[in-house]
Coordinates of N, CA and C in Angstrom, one line a residue:
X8 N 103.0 80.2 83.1 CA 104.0 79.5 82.4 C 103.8 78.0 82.5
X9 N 104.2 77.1 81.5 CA 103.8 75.8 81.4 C 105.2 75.0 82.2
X10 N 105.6 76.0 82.3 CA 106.4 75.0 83.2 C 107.0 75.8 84.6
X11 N 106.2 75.6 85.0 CA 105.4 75.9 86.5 C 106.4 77.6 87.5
X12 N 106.7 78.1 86.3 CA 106.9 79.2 86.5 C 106.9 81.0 86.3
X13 N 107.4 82.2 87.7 CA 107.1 83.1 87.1 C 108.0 83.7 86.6
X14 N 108.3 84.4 85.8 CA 109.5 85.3 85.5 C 109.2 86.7 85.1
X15 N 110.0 87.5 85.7 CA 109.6 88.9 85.9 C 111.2 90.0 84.9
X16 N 110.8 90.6 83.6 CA 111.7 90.7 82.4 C 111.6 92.3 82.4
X17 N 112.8 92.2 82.5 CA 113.3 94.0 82.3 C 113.3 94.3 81.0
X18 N 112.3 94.9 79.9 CA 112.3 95.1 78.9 C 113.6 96.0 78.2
X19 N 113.7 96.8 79.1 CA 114.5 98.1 79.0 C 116.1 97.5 78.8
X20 N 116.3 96.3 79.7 CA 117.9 95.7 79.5 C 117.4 94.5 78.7
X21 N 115.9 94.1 78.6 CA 115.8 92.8 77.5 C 116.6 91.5 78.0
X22 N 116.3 91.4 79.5 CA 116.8 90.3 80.0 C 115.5 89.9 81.4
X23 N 115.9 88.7 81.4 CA 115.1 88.4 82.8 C 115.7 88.5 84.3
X24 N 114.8 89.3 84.8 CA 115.6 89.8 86.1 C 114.9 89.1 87.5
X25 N 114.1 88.1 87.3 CA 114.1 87.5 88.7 C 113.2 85.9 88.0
X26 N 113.1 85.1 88.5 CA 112.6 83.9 88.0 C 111.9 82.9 89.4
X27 N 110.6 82.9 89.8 CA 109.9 82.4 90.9 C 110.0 80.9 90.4
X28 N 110.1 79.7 91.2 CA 110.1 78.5 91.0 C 109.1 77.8 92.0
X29 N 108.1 78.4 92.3 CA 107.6 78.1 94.1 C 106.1 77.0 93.0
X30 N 105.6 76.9 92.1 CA 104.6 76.7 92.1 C 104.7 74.7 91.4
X31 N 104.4 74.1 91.5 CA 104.2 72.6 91.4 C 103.4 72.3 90.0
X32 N 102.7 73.2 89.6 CA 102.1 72.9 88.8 C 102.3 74.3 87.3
X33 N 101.4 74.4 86.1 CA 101.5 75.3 85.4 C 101.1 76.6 86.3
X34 N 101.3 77.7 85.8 CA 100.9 79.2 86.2 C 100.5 79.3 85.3
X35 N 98.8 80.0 85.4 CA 97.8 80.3 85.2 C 97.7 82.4 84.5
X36 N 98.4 82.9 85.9 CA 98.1 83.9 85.8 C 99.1 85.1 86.7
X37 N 99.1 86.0 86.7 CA 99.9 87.1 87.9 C 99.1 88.3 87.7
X38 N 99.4 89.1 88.7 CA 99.4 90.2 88.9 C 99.9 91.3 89.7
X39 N 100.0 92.2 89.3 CA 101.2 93.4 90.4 C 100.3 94.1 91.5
X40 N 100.7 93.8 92.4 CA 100.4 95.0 93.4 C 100.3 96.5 93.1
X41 N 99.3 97.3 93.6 CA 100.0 98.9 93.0 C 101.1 99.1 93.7
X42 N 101.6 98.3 94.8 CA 102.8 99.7 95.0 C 103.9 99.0 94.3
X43 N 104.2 98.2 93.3 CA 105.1 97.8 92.5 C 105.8 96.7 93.2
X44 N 105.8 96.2 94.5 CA 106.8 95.9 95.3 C 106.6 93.9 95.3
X45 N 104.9 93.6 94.9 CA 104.6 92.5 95.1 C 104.2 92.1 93.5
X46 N 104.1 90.9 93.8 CA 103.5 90.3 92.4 C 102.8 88.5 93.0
X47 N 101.4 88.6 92.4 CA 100.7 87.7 92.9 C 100.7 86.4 91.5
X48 N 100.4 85.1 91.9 CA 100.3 84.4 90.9 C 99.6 83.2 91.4
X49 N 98.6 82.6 90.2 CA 97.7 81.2 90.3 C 98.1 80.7 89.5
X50 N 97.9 79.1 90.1 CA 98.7 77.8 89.4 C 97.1 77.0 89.5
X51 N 97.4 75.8 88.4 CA 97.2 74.7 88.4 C 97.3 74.1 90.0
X52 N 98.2 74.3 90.3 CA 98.5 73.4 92.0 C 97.5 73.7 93.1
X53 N 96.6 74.6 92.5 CA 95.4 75.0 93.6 C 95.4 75.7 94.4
X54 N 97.1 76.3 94.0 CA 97.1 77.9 95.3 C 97.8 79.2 94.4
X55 N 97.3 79.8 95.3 CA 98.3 81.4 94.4 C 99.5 81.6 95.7
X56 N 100.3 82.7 95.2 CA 101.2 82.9 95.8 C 101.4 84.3 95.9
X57 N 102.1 85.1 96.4 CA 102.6 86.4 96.3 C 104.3 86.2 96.8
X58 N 104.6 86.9 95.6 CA 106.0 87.1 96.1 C 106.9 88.6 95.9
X59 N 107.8 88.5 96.5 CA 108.2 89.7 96.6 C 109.4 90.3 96.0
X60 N 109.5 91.2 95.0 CA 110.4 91.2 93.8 C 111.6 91.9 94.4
X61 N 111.3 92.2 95.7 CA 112.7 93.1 96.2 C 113.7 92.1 97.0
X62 N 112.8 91.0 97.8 CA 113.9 90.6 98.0 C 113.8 88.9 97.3
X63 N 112.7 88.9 96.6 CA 113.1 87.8 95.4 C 112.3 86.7 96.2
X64 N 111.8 86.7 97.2 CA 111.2 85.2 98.2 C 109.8 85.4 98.0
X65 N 108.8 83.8 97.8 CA 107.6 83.9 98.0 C 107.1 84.3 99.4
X66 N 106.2 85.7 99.5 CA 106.4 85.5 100.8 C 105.2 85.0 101.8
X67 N 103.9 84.4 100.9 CA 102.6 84.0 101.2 C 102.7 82.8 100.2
X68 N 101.4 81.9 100.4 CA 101.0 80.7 99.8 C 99.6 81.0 100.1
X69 N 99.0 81.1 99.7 CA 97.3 80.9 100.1 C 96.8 79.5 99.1
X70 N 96.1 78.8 100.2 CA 95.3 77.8 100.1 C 93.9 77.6 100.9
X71 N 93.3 76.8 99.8 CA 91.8 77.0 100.2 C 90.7 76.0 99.0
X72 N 91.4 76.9 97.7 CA 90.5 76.4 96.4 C 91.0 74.7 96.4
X73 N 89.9 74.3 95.9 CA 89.9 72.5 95.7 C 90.1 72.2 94.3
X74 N 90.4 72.9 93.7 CA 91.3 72.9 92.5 C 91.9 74.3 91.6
X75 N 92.2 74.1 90.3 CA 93.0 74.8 89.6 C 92.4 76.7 90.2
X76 N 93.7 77.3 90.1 CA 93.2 78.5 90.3 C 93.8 79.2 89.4
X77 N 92.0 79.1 88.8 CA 92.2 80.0 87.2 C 92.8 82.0 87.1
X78 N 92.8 83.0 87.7 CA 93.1 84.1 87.7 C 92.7 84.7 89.1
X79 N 93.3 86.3 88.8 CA 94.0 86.6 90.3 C 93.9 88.2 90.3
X80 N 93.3 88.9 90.6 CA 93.4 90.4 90.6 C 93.3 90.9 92.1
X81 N 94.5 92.3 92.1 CA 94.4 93.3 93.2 C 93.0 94.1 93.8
X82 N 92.2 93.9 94.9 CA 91.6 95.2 95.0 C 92.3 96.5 94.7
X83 N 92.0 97.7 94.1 CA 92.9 98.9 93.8 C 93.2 99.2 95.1
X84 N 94.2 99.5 95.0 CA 94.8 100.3 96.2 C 94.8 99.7 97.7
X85 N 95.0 98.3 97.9 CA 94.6 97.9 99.2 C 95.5 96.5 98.9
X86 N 95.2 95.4 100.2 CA 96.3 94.6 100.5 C 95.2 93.4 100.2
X87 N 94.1 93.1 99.5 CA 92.9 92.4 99.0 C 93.1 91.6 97.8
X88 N 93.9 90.5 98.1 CA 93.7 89.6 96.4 C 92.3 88.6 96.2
X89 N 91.9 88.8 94.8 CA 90.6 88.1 94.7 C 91.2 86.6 93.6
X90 N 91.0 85.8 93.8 CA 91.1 84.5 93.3 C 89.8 83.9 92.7
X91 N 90.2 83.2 91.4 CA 88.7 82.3 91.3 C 89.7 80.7 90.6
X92 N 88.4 80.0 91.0 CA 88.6 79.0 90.7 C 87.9 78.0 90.1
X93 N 88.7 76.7 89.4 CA 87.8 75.5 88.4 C 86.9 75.2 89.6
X94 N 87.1 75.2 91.0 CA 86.1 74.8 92.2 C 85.0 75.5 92.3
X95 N 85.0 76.3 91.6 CA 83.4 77.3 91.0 C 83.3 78.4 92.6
X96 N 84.0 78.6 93.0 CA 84.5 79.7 93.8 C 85.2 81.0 93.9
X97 N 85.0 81.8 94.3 CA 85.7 83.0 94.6 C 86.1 83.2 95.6
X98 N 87.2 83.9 95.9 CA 87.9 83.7 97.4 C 88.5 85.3 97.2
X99 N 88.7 85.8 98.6 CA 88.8 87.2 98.7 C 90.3 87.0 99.4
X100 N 91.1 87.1 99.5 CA 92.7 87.1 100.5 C 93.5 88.4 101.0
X101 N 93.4 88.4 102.3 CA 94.5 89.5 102.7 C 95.6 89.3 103.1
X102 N 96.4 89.7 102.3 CA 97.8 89.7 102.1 C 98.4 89.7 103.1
X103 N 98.1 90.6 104.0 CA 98.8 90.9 105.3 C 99.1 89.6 105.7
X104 N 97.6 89.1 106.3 CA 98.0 88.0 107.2 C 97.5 86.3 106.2
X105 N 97.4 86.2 105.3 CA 97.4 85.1 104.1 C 96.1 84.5 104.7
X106 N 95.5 85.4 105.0 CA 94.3 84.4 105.4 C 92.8 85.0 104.5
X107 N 91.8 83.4 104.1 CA 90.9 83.9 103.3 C 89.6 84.6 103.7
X108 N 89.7 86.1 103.6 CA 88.9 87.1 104.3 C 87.2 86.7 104.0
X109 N 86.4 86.3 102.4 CA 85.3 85.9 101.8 C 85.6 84.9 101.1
X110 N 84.6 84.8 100.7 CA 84.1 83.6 100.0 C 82.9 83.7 99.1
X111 N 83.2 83.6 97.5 CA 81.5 83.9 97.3 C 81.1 82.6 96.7
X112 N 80.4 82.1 96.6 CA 79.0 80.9 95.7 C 78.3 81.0 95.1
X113 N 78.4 80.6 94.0 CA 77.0 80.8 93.0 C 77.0 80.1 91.5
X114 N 78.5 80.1 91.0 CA 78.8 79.8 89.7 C 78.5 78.3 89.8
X115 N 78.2 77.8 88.6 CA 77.7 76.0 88.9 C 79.1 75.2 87.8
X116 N 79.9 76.3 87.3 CA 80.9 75.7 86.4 C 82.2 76.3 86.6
X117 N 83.4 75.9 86.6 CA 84.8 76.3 86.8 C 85.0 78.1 86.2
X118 N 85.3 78.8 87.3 CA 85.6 79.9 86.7 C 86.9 80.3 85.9
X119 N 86.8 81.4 85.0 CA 87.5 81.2 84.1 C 88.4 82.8 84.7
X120 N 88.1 83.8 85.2 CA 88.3 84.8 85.6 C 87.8 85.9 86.2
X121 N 88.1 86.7 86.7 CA 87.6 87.8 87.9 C 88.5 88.9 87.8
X122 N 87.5 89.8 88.2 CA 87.7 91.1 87.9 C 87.5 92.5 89.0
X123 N 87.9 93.4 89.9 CA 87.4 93.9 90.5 C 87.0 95.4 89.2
X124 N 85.9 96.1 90.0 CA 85.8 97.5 89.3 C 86.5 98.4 90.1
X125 N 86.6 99.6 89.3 CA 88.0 100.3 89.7 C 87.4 100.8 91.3
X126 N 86.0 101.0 91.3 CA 85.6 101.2 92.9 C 85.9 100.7 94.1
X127 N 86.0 99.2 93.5 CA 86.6 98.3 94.5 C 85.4 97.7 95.2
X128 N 84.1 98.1 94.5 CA 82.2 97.6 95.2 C 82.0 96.5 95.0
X129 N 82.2 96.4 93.3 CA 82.0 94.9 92.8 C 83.2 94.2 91.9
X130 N 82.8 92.8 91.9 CA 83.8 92.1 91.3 C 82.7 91.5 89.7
X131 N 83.3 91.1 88.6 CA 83.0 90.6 87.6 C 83.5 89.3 87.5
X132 N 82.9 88.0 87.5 CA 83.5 86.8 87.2 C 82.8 86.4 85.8
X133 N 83.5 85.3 85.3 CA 83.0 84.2 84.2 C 83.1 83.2 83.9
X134 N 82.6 82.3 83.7 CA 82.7 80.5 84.1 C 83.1 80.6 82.2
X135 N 82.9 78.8 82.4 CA 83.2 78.1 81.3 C 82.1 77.4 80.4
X136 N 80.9 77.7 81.1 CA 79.9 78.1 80.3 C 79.4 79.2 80.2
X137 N 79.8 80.3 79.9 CA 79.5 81.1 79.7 C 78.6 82.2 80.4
X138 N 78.7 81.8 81.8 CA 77.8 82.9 82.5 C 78.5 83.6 82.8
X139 N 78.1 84.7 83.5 CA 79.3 86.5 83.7 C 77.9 86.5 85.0
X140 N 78.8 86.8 86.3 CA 78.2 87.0 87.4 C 79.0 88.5 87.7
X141 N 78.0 89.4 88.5 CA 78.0 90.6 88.9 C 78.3 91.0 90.6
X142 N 79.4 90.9 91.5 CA 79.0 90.3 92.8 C 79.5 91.8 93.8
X143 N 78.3 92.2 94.5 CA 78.4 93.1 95.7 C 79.7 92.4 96.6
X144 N 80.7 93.3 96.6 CA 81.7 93.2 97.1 C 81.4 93.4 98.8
X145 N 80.4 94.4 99.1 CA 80.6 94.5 100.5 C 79.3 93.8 101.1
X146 N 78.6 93.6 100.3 CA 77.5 92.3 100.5 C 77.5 91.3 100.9
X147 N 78.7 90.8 100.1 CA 78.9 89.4 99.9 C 77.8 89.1 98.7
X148 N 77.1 89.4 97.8 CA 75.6 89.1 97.1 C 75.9 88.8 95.7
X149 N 75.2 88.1 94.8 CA 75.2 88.3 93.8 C 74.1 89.4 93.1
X150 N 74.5 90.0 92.3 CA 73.9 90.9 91.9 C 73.0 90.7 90.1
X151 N 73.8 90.5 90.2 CA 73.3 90.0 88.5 C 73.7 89.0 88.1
X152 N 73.1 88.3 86.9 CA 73.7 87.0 86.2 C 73.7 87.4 84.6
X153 N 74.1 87.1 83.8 CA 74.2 87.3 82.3 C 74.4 86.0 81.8
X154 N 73.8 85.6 80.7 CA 74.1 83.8 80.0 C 74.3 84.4 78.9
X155 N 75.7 83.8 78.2 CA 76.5 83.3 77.0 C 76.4 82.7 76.8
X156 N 76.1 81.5 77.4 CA 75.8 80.1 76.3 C 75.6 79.8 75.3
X157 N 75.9 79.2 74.2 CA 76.8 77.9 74.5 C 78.4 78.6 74.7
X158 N 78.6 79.4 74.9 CA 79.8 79.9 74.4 C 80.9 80.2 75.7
X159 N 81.9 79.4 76.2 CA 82.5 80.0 77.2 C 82.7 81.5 77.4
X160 N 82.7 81.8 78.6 CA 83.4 83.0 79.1 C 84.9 83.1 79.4
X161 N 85.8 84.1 78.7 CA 87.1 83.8 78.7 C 87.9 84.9 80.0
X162 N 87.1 85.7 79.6 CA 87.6 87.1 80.4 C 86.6 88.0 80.6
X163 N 86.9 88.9 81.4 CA 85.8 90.2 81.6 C 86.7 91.1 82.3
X164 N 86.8 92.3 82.1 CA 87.2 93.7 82.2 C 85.9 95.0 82.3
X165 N 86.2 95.5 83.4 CA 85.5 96.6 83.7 C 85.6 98.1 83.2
X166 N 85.1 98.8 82.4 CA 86.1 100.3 81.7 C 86.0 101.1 83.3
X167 N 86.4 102.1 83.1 CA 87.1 103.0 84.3 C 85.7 103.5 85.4
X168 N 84.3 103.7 84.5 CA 83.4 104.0 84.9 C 82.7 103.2 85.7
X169 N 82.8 101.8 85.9 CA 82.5 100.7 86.1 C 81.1 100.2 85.5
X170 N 80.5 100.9 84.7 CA 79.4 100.9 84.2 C 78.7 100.0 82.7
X171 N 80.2 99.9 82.0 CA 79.8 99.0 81.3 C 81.3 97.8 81.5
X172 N 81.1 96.6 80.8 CA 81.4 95.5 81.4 C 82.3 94.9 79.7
X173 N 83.6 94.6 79.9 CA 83.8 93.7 78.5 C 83.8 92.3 78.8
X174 N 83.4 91.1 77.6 CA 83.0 90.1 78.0 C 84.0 89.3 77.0
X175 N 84.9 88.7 76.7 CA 85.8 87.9 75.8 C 85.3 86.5 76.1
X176 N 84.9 86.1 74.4 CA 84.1 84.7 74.4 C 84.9 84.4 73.0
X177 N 84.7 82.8 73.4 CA 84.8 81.9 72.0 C 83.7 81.3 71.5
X178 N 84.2 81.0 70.2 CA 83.1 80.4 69.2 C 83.4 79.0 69.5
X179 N 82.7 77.8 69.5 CA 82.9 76.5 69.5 C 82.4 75.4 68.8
X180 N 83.4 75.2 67.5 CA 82.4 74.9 66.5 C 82.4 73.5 66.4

């Protein structure tokens, strides 16, 4: 949200039922925990957060990235948030104790988002020129590189198989 918050909306009553204020800058992105209980989010301000919808308090801050932190996904089933960032970084986070578990290197331009596969082996990133990186989760490694250029990378989604890869690009005319 552009004005530097999360808000979490009960469709069902069609009203907003909790409203986060913790972040300084715009929010970028969120995402839920599987056990429903958490919900994670990246700002502009250079950190993500997790907070806790039960009893409504941010209850982590993670910091690390040297700038904007563009998107934010759960390992499945585990306490593992993956972050990327305009600092051309990936950062791995365990929730438990808010501290940053990895680190990967390799993108030479602001990442635009990340992705784990439903394995949980590898992760999918994509910068803002358009490259799509492929990275061995338990390696630490990169694995593959793909070039879109000239064309940014907007997003990337993994199907269930983890075998093929979706890539959301724009035209830039």
């Amino acid at each position: 949200s552009g004005d530097t918050s999360v808000k979490v909306w009960d469709f069902s009553e069609g009203e907003c039922v909790s409203t986060f204020n913790d972040h300084s800058h715009p929010v970028w992105g969120v995402a839920w925990h599987h056990s429903g209980n958490f919900l994670a989010s990246c700002s502009m301000d250079n950190s993500s957060k997790l907070f806790d919808v039960v009893s409504e308090r941010c209850r982590c801050t993670f910091r690390g990235h040297s700038d904007s932190v563009n998107s934010l996904t759960f390992l499945p089933y585990s306490n593992i948030l993956c972050t990327c960032s305009a600092d051309k970084t990936i950062s791995m986070w365990d929730i438990r104790t808010g501290l940053c578990a990895q680190t990967f290197y390799g993108h030479v331009n602001a990442i635009n988002n990340v992705e784990f596969n439903t394995q949980g082996t590898a992760i999918a990133s994509c910068d803002a020129y358009g490259i799509v990186k492929i990275w061995d989760v338990r390696q630490v490694v990169e694995i593959e590189t793909y070039d879109f250029e000239p064309h940014p990378a907007n997003s990337v989604k993994f199907d269930t198989s983890g075998a093929c890869l979706a890539v959301a690009s724009m035209m830039v005319v």
